[in-house]
């Protein structure tokens, strides 16, 4: 019944507001600088050695594990312990369990981090709400999360999609607009988190303030991250020659459970989705570890169990904005044939600070003699989403090519977020919500058809 109502509403929208593809939105965002919120906006929580920057991510391949991460100023007894329990009805006393986290810290130029704790909990029950506590004595802080349903082809699930967020006043709008939607269960985040590297010597305090900023969401639902260029933090001139150092220390994931050799590329299965995360800024040529891993991972995808195949990268492969134009081209040339052959449903990227959605297109027929080098419609190809519009300090990318290319279905220079509402093995409702006059407005939507179970061309999208 839920799917029928959604489809009827969607068809009605299409009847009333259909616009052909290749649209550049006429909406003009109000002039508002992307001003960063000051560090004082996000103080540490009260209490001696209180845990902060709490966040969670899936801790295994299939959704029965969770990684809980937090930071404390001091490494005192009990500061690395998480207590957790299932919610119970009535007067039943919950069975509380404890897990100890691994603890580390790092130095970066003139900064020393707090103590970073990462606790992995496995063997959780599917589709179950858990309460968890971190901290000790008077500084205990309590949060909760809900595990996903058991992996299966018709399991409904709702992902939020946010990219290039940063920590400006516009970022705050984006995050809280997403949080105002009670349906969101996990966030797909295609890179560029704190923008600490936009400050002198890659001011690491901005990593701390970003962790406090997103905690009201990230402590309750898992964020699945891809690393962006602002996570690289490669600055040998100040004695920091190790790329991704702060990001890897702060944001652990379960890469080993998908047989990856690096936390920068990995995969998870969640509900009815198989999600592959790639690294735009790690080697991906033939014989490299990322290439070899992806080749093997695609062979493991079982569409009978997880029909929705989603890939996240940071640099977009199809982008009609002059900003970062064709920066993802070499990775596209390397992997696009695999994506088409495996009928990937959706590719999500960030990097470009605007919004764009493509048609289902591919450009895989070129060789040095045939001259076939233009994108063409392809029912086996993914739709490409560019959603680097979270609101970061660098502002809006408002220089689209003119006229719009045939592969571009909709594009707009605004800040916002998206929601992917998977309904069953054949249909998923995708909506993009712009930040408009302090309200999230659903400005673009399309009912997606699964490439494996229902490879039928989608209806034209509706737009506000």
PDB file of C-alpha atoms in Angstrom, residues 86-390:
ATOM      1  CA  UNK A  86      18.411  -3.332  23.465  1.00  0.00           C
ATOM      2  CA  UNK A  87      15.315  -1.311  24.207  1.00  0.00           C
ATOM      3  CA  UNK A  88      12.735  -3.396  26.065  1.00  0.00           C
ATOM      4  CA  UNK A  89       9.045  -3.029  26.803  1.00  0.00           C
ATOM      5  CA  UNK A  90       7.432  -2.425  30.157  1.00  0.00           C
ATOM      6  CA  UNK A  91       9.321  -3.114  33.362  1.00  0.00           C
ATOM      7  CA  UNK A  92      11.721  -5.666  31.890  1.00  0.00           C
ATOM      8  CA  UNK A  93      15.248  -4.869  32.997  1.00  0.00           C
ATOM      9  CA  UNK A  94      17.558  -4.547  29.976  1.00  0.00           C
ATOM     10  CA  UNK A  95      20.647  -6.714  29.675  1.00  0.00           C
ATOM     11  CA  UNK A  96      23.524  -4.263  29.487  1.00  0.00           C
ATOM     12  CA  UNK A  97      26.787  -5.147  27.761  1.00  0.00           C
ATOM     13  CA  UNK A  98      30.151  -3.401  27.606  1.00  0.00           C
ATOM     14  CA  UNK A  99      32.773  -3.143  24.889  1.00  0.00           C
ATOM     15  CA  UNK A 100      36.212  -1.550  25.045  1.00  0.00           C
ATOM     16  CA  UNK A 101      37.348   0.716  22.248  1.00  0.00           C
ATOM     17  CA  UNK A 102      40.741   0.963  20.620  1.00  0.00           C
ATOM     18  CA  UNK A 103      42.294   4.318  21.489  1.00  0.00           C
ATOM     19  CA  UNK A 104      44.794   6.480  19.667  1.00  0.00           C
ATOM     20  CA  UNK A 105      45.745  10.097  19.062  1.00  0.00           C
ATOM     21  CA  UNK A 106      47.721  11.903  16.385  1.00  0.00           C
ATOM     22  CA  UNK A 107      49.831  14.999  15.868  1.00  0.00           C
ATOM     23  CA  UNK A 108      49.496  17.327  12.903  1.00  0.00           C
ATOM     24  CA  UNK A 109      51.904  20.266  12.656  1.00  0.00           C
ATOM     25  CA  UNK A 110      51.399  22.132  15.965  1.00  0.00           C
ATOM     26  CA  UNK A 111      48.210  20.298  16.964  1.00  0.00           C
ATOM     27  CA  UNK A 112      47.732  17.224  19.147  1.00  0.00           C
ATOM     28  CA  UNK A 113      44.371  15.519  18.967  1.00  0.00           C
ATOM     29  CA  UNK A 114      42.301  14.350  21.870  1.00  0.00           C
ATOM     30  CA  UNK A 115      42.043  10.622  22.474  1.00  0.00           C
ATOM     31  CA  UNK A 116      40.118   8.970  19.649  1.00  0.00           C
ATOM     32  CA  UNK A 117      38.090   5.919  20.683  1.00  0.00           C
ATOM     33  CA  UNK A 118      36.593   3.420  18.213  1.00  0.00           C
ATOM     34  CA  UNK A 119      34.483   0.529  19.525  1.00  0.00           C
ATOM     35  CA  UNK A 120      33.254  -2.199  17.177  1.00  0.00           C
ATOM     36  CA  UNK A 121      30.162  -4.125  18.247  1.00  0.00           C
ATOM     37  CA  UNK A 122      29.130  -7.190  16.237  1.00  0.00           C
ATOM     38  CA  UNK A 123      26.340  -9.727  16.392  1.00  0.00           C
ATOM     39  CA  UNK A 124      23.551  -7.203  16.918  1.00  0.00           C
ATOM     40  CA  UNK A 125      19.971  -8.113  16.090  1.00  0.00           C
ATOM     41  CA  UNK A 126      18.515  -6.759  12.867  1.00  0.00           C
ATOM     42  CA  UNK A 127      15.894  -4.009  12.904  1.00  0.00           C
ATOM     43  CA  UNK A 128      16.381  -3.341  16.609  1.00  0.00           C
ATOM     44  CA  UNK A 129      16.807  -0.131  18.584  1.00  0.00           C
ATOM     45  CA  UNK A 130      19.812   0.004  20.903  1.00  0.00           C
ATOM     46  CA  UNK A 131      20.727   2.522  23.586  1.00  0.00           C
ATOM     47  CA  UNK A 132      24.414   3.239  24.150  1.00  0.00           C
ATOM     48  CA  UNK A 133      26.414   5.268  26.647  1.00  0.00           C
ATOM     49  CA  UNK A 134      29.962   6.609  26.508  1.00  0.00           C
ATOM     50  CA  UNK A 135      31.885   8.421  29.218  1.00  0.00           C
ATOM     51  CA  UNK A 136      32.141   7.730  32.909  1.00  0.00           C
ATOM     52  CA  UNK A 137      30.828   9.013  36.231  1.00  0.00           C
ATOM     53  CA  UNK A 138      29.087  12.377  35.904  1.00  0.00           C
ATOM     54  CA  UNK A 139      30.135  12.729  32.263  1.00  0.00           C
ATOM     55  CA  UNK A 140      28.158   9.825  30.810  1.00  0.00           C
ATOM     56  CA  UNK A 141      26.327  10.696  27.585  1.00  0.00           C
ATOM     57  CA  UNK A 142      23.536   8.564  26.129  1.00  0.00           C
ATOM     58  CA  UNK A 143      22.555   8.039  22.478  1.00  0.00           C
ATOM     59  CA  UNK A 144      20.730   5.433  20.411  1.00  0.00           C
ATOM     60  CA  UNK A 145      20.660   3.811  16.978  1.00  0.00           C
ATOM     61  CA  UNK A 146      18.520   1.313  15.099  1.00  0.00           C
ATOM     62  CA  UNK A 147      20.083  -1.546  13.166  1.00  0.00           C
ATOM     63  CA  UNK A 148      18.895  -2.088   9.585  1.00  0.00           C
ATOM     64  CA  UNK A 149      16.503  -4.861   8.600  1.00  0.00           C
ATOM     65  CA  UNK A 150      18.024  -8.139   7.468  1.00  0.00           C
ATOM     66  CA  UNK A 151      19.426  -7.991   3.942  1.00  0.00           C
ATOM     67  CA  UNK A 152      16.733  -8.868   1.419  1.00  0.00           C
ATOM     68  CA  UNK A 153      15.457  -7.850  -2.024  1.00  0.00           C
ATOM     69  CA  UNK A 154      12.198  -6.163  -0.971  1.00  0.00           C
ATOM     70  CA  UNK A 155      13.366  -4.507   2.224  1.00  0.00           C
ATOM     71  CA  UNK A 156      12.410  -0.803   2.223  1.00  0.00           C
ATOM     72  CA  UNK A 157      15.072   1.599   3.461  1.00  0.00           C
ATOM     73  CA  UNK A 158      15.673   5.371   3.342  1.00  0.00           C
ATOM     74  CA  UNK A 159      19.089   6.976   2.825  1.00  0.00           C
ATOM     75  CA  UNK A 160      19.880  10.647   3.126  1.00  0.00           C
ATOM     76  CA  UNK A 161      22.514  12.003   0.731  1.00  0.00           C
ATOM     77  CA  UNK A 162      24.711  14.955   1.748  1.00  0.00           C
ATOM     78  CA  UNK A 163      28.002  16.068   0.209  1.00  0.00           C
ATOM     79  CA  UNK A 164      30.682  18.720   0.729  1.00  0.00           C
ATOM     80  CA  UNK A 165      29.026  19.895   3.920  1.00  0.00           C
ATOM     81  CA  UNK A 166      31.613  21.989   5.737  1.00  0.00           C
ATOM     82  CA  UNK A 167      30.501  24.028   8.732  1.00  0.00           C
ATOM     83  CA  UNK A 168      28.953  27.281   7.544  1.00  0.00           C
ATOM     84  CA  UNK A 169      25.565  28.746   8.332  1.00  0.00           C
ATOM     85  CA  UNK A 170      24.380  27.238   5.041  1.00  0.00           C
ATOM     86  CA  UNK A 171      25.798  23.852   6.147  1.00  0.00           C
ATOM     87  CA  UNK A 172      23.705  24.155   9.286  1.00  0.00           C
ATOM     88  CA  UNK A 173      20.570  24.657   7.179  1.00  0.00           C
ATOM     89  CA  UNK A 174      21.375  21.602   5.078  1.00  0.00           C
ATOM     90  CA  UNK A 175      22.008  19.301   8.026  1.00  0.00           C
ATOM     91  CA  UNK A 176      18.937  20.324   9.976  1.00  0.00           C
ATOM     92  CA  UNK A 177      16.734  20.206   6.890  1.00  0.00           C
ATOM     93  CA  UNK A 178      17.755  16.576   6.477  1.00  0.00           C
ATOM     94  CA  UNK A 179      17.266  15.873  10.185  1.00  0.00           C
ATOM     95  CA  UNK A 180      13.732  17.292  10.004  1.00  0.00           C
ATOM     96  CA  UNK A 181      12.762  14.322   7.801  1.00  0.00           C
ATOM     97  CA  UNK A 182      11.869  11.480  10.187  1.00  0.00           C
ATOM     98  CA  UNK A 183      12.270   8.851   7.443  1.00  0.00           C
ATOM     99  CA  UNK A 184      16.072   9.116   7.129  1.00  0.00           C
ATOM    100  CA  UNK A 185      17.858   6.027   8.455  1.00  0.00           C
ATOM    101  CA  UNK A 186      21.483   6.400   7.255  1.00  0.00           C
ATOM    102  CA  UNK A 187      23.482   8.989   5.313  1.00  0.00           C
ATOM    103  CA  UNK A 188      25.522   8.484   2.151  1.00  0.00           C
ATOM    104  CA  UNK A 189      28.247  11.129   2.221  1.00  0.00           C
ATOM    105  CA  UNK A 190      30.460  11.398  -0.909  1.00  0.00           C
ATOM    106  CA  UNK A 191      33.278  13.331   0.713  1.00  0.00           C
ATOM    107  CA  UNK A 192      34.569  16.725   1.900  1.00  0.00           C
ATOM    108  CA  UNK A 193      33.724  16.889   5.576  1.00  0.00           C
ATOM    109  CA  UNK A 194      35.282  19.637   7.715  1.00  0.00           C
ATOM    110  CA  UNK A 195      37.224  21.840   5.247  1.00  0.00           C
ATOM    111  CA  UNK A 196      39.975  22.186   7.848  1.00  0.00           C
ATOM    112  CA  UNK A 197      42.447  22.425   4.969  1.00  0.00           C
ATOM    113  CA  UNK A 198      40.915  25.763   3.912  1.00  0.00           C
ATOM    114  CA  UNK A 199      42.579  27.301   6.963  1.00  0.00           C
ATOM    115  CA  UNK A 200      46.254  28.054   7.681  1.00  0.00           C
ATOM    116  CA  UNK A 201      48.254  24.886   8.326  1.00  0.00           C
ATOM    117  CA  UNK A 202      45.072  22.830   7.917  1.00  0.00           C
ATOM    118  CA  UNK A 203      43.719  23.999  11.277  1.00  0.00           C
ATOM    119  CA  UNK A 204      42.845  20.710  12.998  1.00  0.00           C
ATOM    120  CA  UNK A 205      40.513  22.420  15.452  1.00  0.00           C
ATOM    121  CA  UNK A 206      38.088  22.529  12.538  1.00  0.00           C
ATOM    122  CA  UNK A 207      37.968  18.729  12.553  1.00  0.00           C
ATOM    123  CA  UNK A 208      36.907  18.911  16.215  1.00  0.00           C
ATOM    124  CA  UNK A 209      34.258  21.568  15.607  1.00  0.00           C
ATOM    125  CA  UNK A 210      32.886  19.620  12.621  1.00  0.00           C
ATOM    126  CA  UNK A 211      32.579  16.495  14.746  1.00  0.00           C
ATOM    127  CA  UNK A 212      30.583  18.453  17.330  1.00  0.00           C
ATOM    128  CA  UNK A 213      28.480  20.064  14.595  1.00  0.00           C
ATOM    129  CA  UNK A 214      27.273  16.800  13.021  1.00  0.00           C
ATOM    130  CA  UNK A 215      26.989  14.817  16.277  1.00  0.00           C
ATOM    131  CA  UNK A 216      23.219  15.472  16.698  1.00  0.00           C
ATOM    132  CA  UNK A 217      22.730  13.417  13.537  1.00  0.00           C
ATOM    133  CA  UNK A 218      25.857  11.267  13.224  1.00  0.00           C
ATOM    134  CA  UNK A 219      25.556   9.812  16.747  1.00  0.00           C
ATOM    135  CA  UNK A 220      22.127   8.386  15.918  1.00  0.00           C
ATOM    136  CA  UNK A 221      22.359   7.157  12.330  1.00  0.00           C
ATOM    137  CA  UNK A 222      25.406   5.869  10.474  1.00  0.00           C
ATOM    138  CA  UNK A 223      27.185   8.042   7.928  1.00  0.00           C
ATOM    139  CA  UNK A 224      28.859   6.100   5.107  1.00  0.00           C
ATOM    140  CA  UNK A 225      31.727   8.280   3.863  1.00  0.00           C
ATOM    141  CA  UNK A 226      33.803   8.489   0.712  1.00  0.00           C
ATOM    142  CA  UNK A 227      37.007  10.509   1.075  1.00  0.00           C
ATOM    143  CA  UNK A 228      37.162  13.790  -0.836  1.00  0.00           C
ATOM    144  CA  UNK A 229      40.019  16.083  -1.794  1.00  0.00           C
ATOM    145  CA  UNK A 230      39.554  18.043   1.446  1.00  0.00           C
ATOM    146  CA  UNK A 231      40.366  14.866   3.382  1.00  0.00           C
ATOM    147  CA  UNK A 232      43.767  14.421   1.689  1.00  0.00           C
ATOM    148  CA  UNK A 233      45.639  16.806   4.054  1.00  0.00           C
ATOM    149  CA  UNK A 234      48.950  16.228   2.241  1.00  0.00           C
ATOM    150  CA  UNK A 235      51.244  19.107   3.249  1.00  0.00           C
ATOM    151  CA  UNK A 236      54.898  18.019   3.261  1.00  0.00           C
ATOM    152  CA  UNK A 237      56.059  21.640   3.476  1.00  0.00           C
ATOM    153  CA  UNK A 238      54.869  21.740   7.116  1.00  0.00           C
ATOM    154  CA  UNK A 239      56.082  18.237   7.875  1.00  0.00           C
ATOM    155  CA  UNK A 240      52.875  16.349   7.032  1.00  0.00           C
ATOM    156  CA  UNK A 241      53.699  13.964   4.146  1.00  0.00           C
ATOM    157  CA  UNK A 242      51.078  11.281   4.951  1.00  0.00           C
ATOM    158  CA  UNK A 243      47.846  11.717   2.988  1.00  0.00           C
ATOM    159  CA  UNK A 244      44.459  11.312   4.717  1.00  0.00           C
ATOM    160  CA  UNK A 245      46.052  11.278   8.176  1.00  0.00           C
ATOM    161  CA  UNK A 246      43.326  13.119  10.174  1.00  0.00           C
ATOM    162  CA  UNK A 247      40.478  11.465   8.269  1.00  0.00           C
ATOM    163  CA  UNK A 248      41.766   7.913   8.734  1.00  0.00           C
ATOM    164  CA  UNK A 249      42.438   8.493  12.425  1.00  0.00           C
ATOM    165  CA  UNK A 250      39.006   9.980  13.092  1.00  0.00           C
ATOM    166  CA  UNK A 251      36.650   8.044  10.807  1.00  0.00           C
ATOM    167  CA  UNK A 252      37.080   4.308  11.053  1.00  0.00           C
ATOM    168  CA  UNK A 253      35.045   1.942   8.889  1.00  0.00           C
ATOM    169  CA  UNK A 254      34.653  -1.784   8.312  1.00  0.00           C
ATOM    170  CA  UNK A 255      36.757  -2.016   5.131  1.00  0.00           C
ATOM    171  CA  UNK A 256      38.356  -5.319   6.096  1.00  0.00           C
ATOM    172  CA  UNK A 257      34.973  -7.087   6.124  1.00  0.00           C
ATOM    173  CA  UNK A 258      34.707  -6.461   2.369  1.00  0.00           C
ATOM    174  CA  UNK A 259      38.279  -7.759   1.827  1.00  0.00           C
ATOM    175  CA  UNK A 260      39.617  -4.273   1.063  1.00  0.00           C
ATOM    176  CA  UNK A 261      43.197  -3.371   1.945  1.00  0.00           C
ATOM    177  CA  UNK A 262      42.392   0.300   2.603  1.00  0.00           C
ATOM    178  CA  UNK A 263      39.699   2.261   4.470  1.00  0.00           C
ATOM    179  CA  UNK A 264      39.481   4.531   1.417  1.00  0.00           C
ATOM    180  CA  UNK A 265      37.619   1.930  -0.666  1.00  0.00           C
ATOM    181  CA  UNK A 266      35.199  -0.648   0.717  1.00  0.00           C
ATOM    182  CA  UNK A 267      31.641  -1.892   0.497  1.00  0.00           C
ATOM    183  CA  UNK A 268      28.703  -2.735   2.712  1.00  0.00           C
ATOM    184  CA  UNK A 269      25.322  -4.358   2.270  1.00  0.00           C
ATOM    185  CA  UNK A 270      22.447  -2.595   4.028  1.00  0.00           C
ATOM    186  CA  UNK A 271      18.819  -3.663   3.719  1.00  0.00           C
ATOM    187  CA  UNK A 272      18.261  -4.042  -0.065  1.00  0.00           C
ATOM    188  CA  UNK A 273      21.317  -2.033  -1.160  1.00  0.00           C
ATOM    189  CA  UNK A 274      24.892  -3.002  -2.000  1.00  0.00           C
ATOM    190  CA  UNK A 275      26.987   0.141  -1.559  1.00  0.00           C
ATOM    191  CA  UNK A 276      30.474   0.443  -3.033  1.00  0.00           C
ATOM    192  CA  UNK A 277      32.738   3.307  -1.930  1.00  0.00           C
ATOM    193  CA  UNK A 278      35.695   4.290  -4.122  1.00  0.00           C
ATOM    194  CA  UNK A 279      38.563   6.744  -3.659  1.00  0.00           C
ATOM    195  CA  UNK A 280      39.017   9.395  -6.350  1.00  0.00           C
ATOM    196  CA  UNK A 281      42.405  10.314  -4.847  1.00  0.00           C
ATOM    197  CA  UNK A 282      44.018   6.896  -4.582  1.00  0.00           C
ATOM    198  CA  UNK A 283      45.584   4.934  -7.433  1.00  0.00           C
ATOM    199  CA  UNK A 284      42.999   3.102  -9.539  1.00  0.00           C
ATOM    200  CA  UNK A 285      44.918   2.108 -12.659  1.00  0.00           C
ATOM    201  CA  UNK A 286      45.161  -1.492 -13.756  1.00  0.00           C
ATOM    202  CA  UNK A 287      46.829  -3.808 -11.200  1.00  0.00           C
ATOM    203  CA  UNK A 288      46.534  -1.247  -8.365  1.00  0.00           C
ATOM    204  CA  UNK A 289      44.945  -2.449  -5.109  1.00  0.00           C
ATOM    205  CA  UNK A 290      41.758  -0.424  -5.654  1.00  0.00           C
ATOM    206  CA  UNK A 291      41.348  -1.752  -9.217  1.00  0.00           C
ATOM    207  CA  UNK A 292      41.900  -5.363  -8.161  1.00  0.00           C
ATOM    208  CA  UNK A 293      39.521  -5.020  -5.205  1.00  0.00           C
ATOM    209  CA  UNK A 294      36.704  -3.450  -7.269  1.00  0.00           C
ATOM    210  CA  UNK A 295      37.013  -6.122  -9.944  1.00  0.00           C
ATOM    211  CA  UNK A 296      36.510  -8.812  -7.301  1.00  0.00           C
ATOM    212  CA  UNK A 297      33.824  -6.933  -5.366  1.00  0.00           C
ATOM    213  CA  UNK A 298      31.586  -6.544  -8.406  1.00  0.00           C
ATOM    214  CA  UNK A 299      31.672 -10.318  -8.859  1.00  0.00           C
ATOM    215  CA  UNK A 300      30.344 -10.728  -5.315  1.00  0.00           C
ATOM    216  CA  UNK A 301      27.265  -8.558  -5.812  1.00  0.00           C
ATOM    217  CA  UNK A 302      24.119 -10.698  -5.546  1.00  0.00           C
ATOM    218  CA  UNK A 303      21.210  -8.736  -7.009  1.00  0.00           C
ATOM    219  CA  UNK A 304      18.775 -11.411  -5.848  1.00  0.00           C
ATOM    220  CA  UNK A 305      19.612 -10.334  -2.281  1.00  0.00           C
ATOM    221  CA  UNK A 306      20.612  -6.683  -2.758  1.00  0.00           C
ATOM    222  CA  UNK A 307      19.012  -5.472  -5.989  1.00  0.00           C
ATOM    223  CA  UNK A 308      20.069  -1.823  -5.574  1.00  0.00           C
ATOM    224  CA  UNK A 309      23.714  -1.333  -6.562  1.00  0.00           C
ATOM    225  CA  UNK A 310      24.989   2.114  -5.557  1.00  0.00           C
ATOM    226  CA  UNK A 311      28.496   3.523  -5.971  1.00  0.00           C
ATOM    227  CA  UNK A 312      29.987   6.562  -4.222  1.00  0.00           C
ATOM    228  CA  UNK A 313      32.992   8.529  -5.452  1.00  0.00           C
ATOM    229  CA  UNK A 314      34.013  12.115  -4.825  1.00  0.00           C
ATOM    230  CA  UNK A 315      34.956  13.550  -8.228  1.00  0.00           C
ATOM    231  CA  UNK A 316      31.967  13.284 -10.613  1.00  0.00           C
ATOM    232  CA  UNK A 317      32.290  11.427 -13.907  1.00  0.00           C
ATOM    233  CA  UNK A 318      29.575  13.459 -15.626  1.00  0.00           C
ATOM    234  CA  UNK A 319      29.494  17.146 -14.720  1.00  0.00           C
ATOM    235  CA  UNK A 320      28.393  20.092 -16.858  1.00  0.00           C
ATOM    236  CA  UNK A 321      29.656  22.756 -14.477  1.00  0.00           C
ATOM    237  CA  UNK A 322      32.852  24.613 -15.381  1.00  0.00           C
ATOM    238  CA  UNK A 323      34.063  24.009 -11.839  1.00  0.00           C
ATOM    239  CA  UNK A 324      36.081  20.766 -11.659  1.00  0.00           C
ATOM    240  CA  UNK A 325      35.053  19.936 -15.211  1.00  0.00           C
ATOM    241  CA  UNK A 326      36.255  16.450 -16.286  1.00  0.00           C
ATOM    242  CA  UNK A 327      38.347  15.903 -13.139  1.00  0.00           C
ATOM    243  CA  UNK A 328      36.806  12.439 -12.812  1.00  0.00           C
ATOM    244  CA  UNK A 329      37.419  11.534 -16.453  1.00  0.00           C
ATOM    245  CA  UNK A 330      40.317   9.117 -16.032  1.00  0.00           C
ATOM    246  CA  UNK A 331      38.437   7.109 -13.402  1.00  0.00           C
ATOM    247  CA  UNK A 332      35.368   7.078 -15.655  1.00  0.00           C
ATOM    248  CA  UNK A 333      37.396   5.688 -18.553  1.00  0.00           C
ATOM    249  CA  UNK A 334      38.826   3.012 -16.275  1.00  0.00           C
ATOM    250  CA  UNK A 335      35.633   1.773 -14.611  1.00  0.00           C
ATOM    251  CA  UNK A 336      32.562   2.881 -16.582  1.00  0.00           C
ATOM    252  CA  UNK A 337      32.385  -0.317 -18.713  1.00  0.00           C
ATOM    253  CA  UNK A 338      32.270  -2.345 -15.504  1.00  0.00           C
ATOM    254  CA  UNK A 339      29.413  -0.207 -14.162  1.00  0.00           C
ATOM    255  CA  UNK A 340      27.386  -0.649 -17.334  1.00  0.00           C
ATOM    256  CA  UNK A 341      28.054  -4.377 -17.552  1.00  0.00           C
ATOM    257  CA  UNK A 342      27.021  -4.786 -13.918  1.00  0.00           C
ATOM    258  CA  UNK A 343      23.962  -2.519 -14.293  1.00  0.00           C
ATOM    259  CA  UNK A 344      24.842  -0.108 -11.484  1.00  0.00           C
ATOM    260  CA  UNK A 345      21.706   1.812 -10.510  1.00  0.00           C
ATOM    261  CA  UNK A 346      23.136   5.046  -9.121  1.00  0.00           C
ATOM    262  CA  UNK A 347      26.531   6.776  -8.861  1.00  0.00           C
ATOM    263  CA  UNK A 348      26.761   9.519  -6.237  1.00  0.00           C
ATOM    264  CA  UNK A 349      29.531  12.150  -6.293  1.00  0.00           C
ATOM    265  CA  UNK A 350      30.295  15.490  -4.663  1.00  0.00           C
ATOM    266  CA  UNK A 351      33.166  17.931  -5.334  1.00  0.00           C
ATOM    267  CA  UNK A 352      31.181  20.377  -7.517  1.00  0.00           C
ATOM    268  CA  UNK A 353      29.276  22.757  -5.254  1.00  0.00           C
ATOM    269  CA  UNK A 354      25.954  22.579  -7.029  1.00  0.00           C
ATOM    270  CA  UNK A 355      23.374  19.939  -7.884  1.00  0.00           C
ATOM    271  CA  UNK A 356      23.051  17.885 -11.053  1.00  0.00           C
ATOM    272  CA  UNK A 357      21.283  14.675 -12.115  1.00  0.00           C
ATOM    273  CA  UNK A 358      21.954  12.952 -15.425  1.00  0.00           C
ATOM    274  CA  UNK A 359      20.001  10.698 -17.719  1.00  0.00           C
ATOM    275  CA  UNK A 360      21.041   7.051 -17.916  1.00  0.00           C
ATOM    276  CA  UNK A 361      23.998   7.456 -20.256  1.00  0.00           C
ATOM    277  CA  UNK A 362      27.322   5.851 -21.060  1.00  0.00           C
ATOM    278  CA  UNK A 363      30.390   6.624 -23.138  1.00  0.00           C
ATOM    279  CA  UNK A 364      32.139   3.271 -23.507  1.00  0.00           C
ATOM    280  CA  UNK A 365      32.353   2.647 -27.254  1.00  0.00           C
ATOM    281  CA  UNK A 366      35.393   4.795 -28.011  1.00  0.00           C
ATOM    282  CA  UNK A 367      38.599   3.439 -29.457  1.00  0.00           C
ATOM    283  CA  UNK A 368      41.384   5.248 -31.287  1.00  0.00           C
ATOM    284  CA  UNK A 369      39.858   4.634 -34.730  1.00  0.00           C
ATOM    285  CA  UNK A 370      36.054   4.800 -34.467  1.00  0.00           C
ATOM    286  CA  UNK A 371      35.650   8.335 -33.119  1.00  0.00           C
ATOM    287  CA  UNK A 372      32.650   7.361 -30.951  1.00  0.00           C
ATOM    288  CA  UNK A 373      33.323   9.649 -28.007  1.00  0.00           C
ATOM    289  CA  UNK A 374      29.948  11.111 -27.028  1.00  0.00           C
ATOM    290  CA  UNK A 375      27.659  10.005 -24.203  1.00  0.00           C
ATOM    291  CA  UNK A 376      24.566   8.158 -25.406  1.00  0.00           C
ATOM    292  CA  UNK A 377      21.434   6.978 -23.628  1.00  0.00           C
ATOM    293  CA  UNK A 378      21.975   3.487 -22.250  1.00  0.00           C
ATOM    294  CA  UNK A 379      19.342   1.513 -20.303  1.00  0.00           C
ATOM    295  CA  UNK A 380      22.090  -0.488 -18.569  1.00  0.00           C
ATOM    296  CA  UNK A 381      23.896   2.629 -17.313  1.00  0.00           C
ATOM    297  CA  UNK A 382      23.554   4.346 -13.956  1.00  0.00           C
ATOM    298  CA  UNK A 383      22.090   7.743 -13.238  1.00  0.00           C
ATOM    299  CA  UNK A 384      24.846  10.061 -12.007  1.00  0.00           C
ATOM    300  CA  UNK A 385      24.133  12.414  -9.124  1.00  0.00           C
ATOM    301  CA  UNK A 386      26.444  15.335  -8.283  1.00  0.00           C
ATOM    302  CA  UNK A 387      25.553  16.638  -4.836  1.00  0.00           C
ATOM    303  CA  UNK A 388      28.466  18.709  -3.572  1.00  0.00           C
ATOM    304  CA  UNK A 389      25.932  21.302  -2.459  1.00  0.00           C
ATOM    305  CA  UNK A 390      26.053  20.912   1.312  1.00  0.00           C
TER     306      UNK A 390
END
